[in-house]
Amino acid sequence: MPRAEVILMADSSKFGRKSPNVVCSLESVDKLITDAGIDPAFRQALEEKGIDVIITGESNE
């Protein structure tokens, strides 16, 4: 059975913060949808992990 695609949606204020609530590990995430406020260093690190980062309001073509 094929694995489902995991898409995480989080606004940029969630990055760089610790939380007692963990939904899943980043290793499980295929795509992240966030806003343009994400720190470029976080975006680069996520993309280096193979996560497709989609910024709302940007053309992803």
Coordinates of C-alpha atoms in Angstrom, one line a residue:
M1 CA 0.0 0.0 0.0
P2 CA 1.5 3.4 -1.0
R3 CA 2.3 5.9 1.7
A4 CA 0.0 8.9 1.9
E5 CA 1.5 12.3 1.1
V6 CA 1.8 14.4 4.3
I7 CA 1.1 18.1 3.9
L8 CA 1.8 20.4 6.9
M9 CA 0.2 23.9 7.0
A10 CA 1.8 26.3 9.5
D11 CA 2.2 30.1 9.6
S12 CA 5.8 31.4 9.8
S13 CA 5.5 32.4 13.5
K14 CA 5.6 28.7 14.4
F15 CA 9.2 28.2 13.3
G16 CA 12.0 28.5 15.8
R17 CA 9.7 27.9 18.7
K18 CA 9.4 24.9 21.0
S19 CA 6.0 23.4 21.7
P20 CA 4.8 20.6 23.9
N21 CA 2.4 19.5 21.0
V22 CA 4.0 17.5 18.3
V23 CA 1.9 16.4 15.3
C24 CA 4.6 14.4 13.5
S25 CA 8.3 14.5 12.8
L26 CA 9.7 16.6 9.9
E27 CA 10.9 13.3 8.4
S28 CA 7.3 12.5 7.7
V29 CA 6.4 15.7 6.0
D30 CA 6.4 15.9 2.2
K31 CA 5.1 19.5 1.7
L32 CA 4.9 22.6 3.9
I33 CA 2.5 25.4 3.2
T34 CA 3.3 28.6 5.0
D35 CA 3.4 32.4 4.6
A36 CA 6.1 34.7 3.2
G37 CA 7.3 35.5 6.7
I38 CA 9.3 32.3 7.0
D39 CA 13.0 32.9 7.7
P40 CA 15.0 32.0 4.6
A41 CA 17.3 29.8 6.7
F42 CA 14.4 27.7 7.9
R43 CA 13.1 27.4 4.4
Q44 CA 16.5 26.3 3.1
A45 CA 16.9 23.7 5.9
L46 CA 13.5 22.3 5.2
E47 CA 14.2 22.1 1.4
E48 CA 17.5 20.4 2.2
K49 CA 15.5 17.7 4.1
G50 CA 13.5 17.1 0.8
I51 CA 10.4 19.0 2.0
D52 CA 8.6 21.0 -0.8
V53 CA 8.0 24.5 0.7
I54 CA 5.0 26.3 -0.7
I55 CA 4.7 30.0 0.2
T56 CA 1.2 31.4 0.0
G57 CA 0.9 34.2 -2.5
E58 CA 3.9 33.1 -4.5
S59 CA 3.7 31.6 -7.9
N60 CA 5.1 28.0 -7.7
E61 CA 5.3 27.4 -11.4

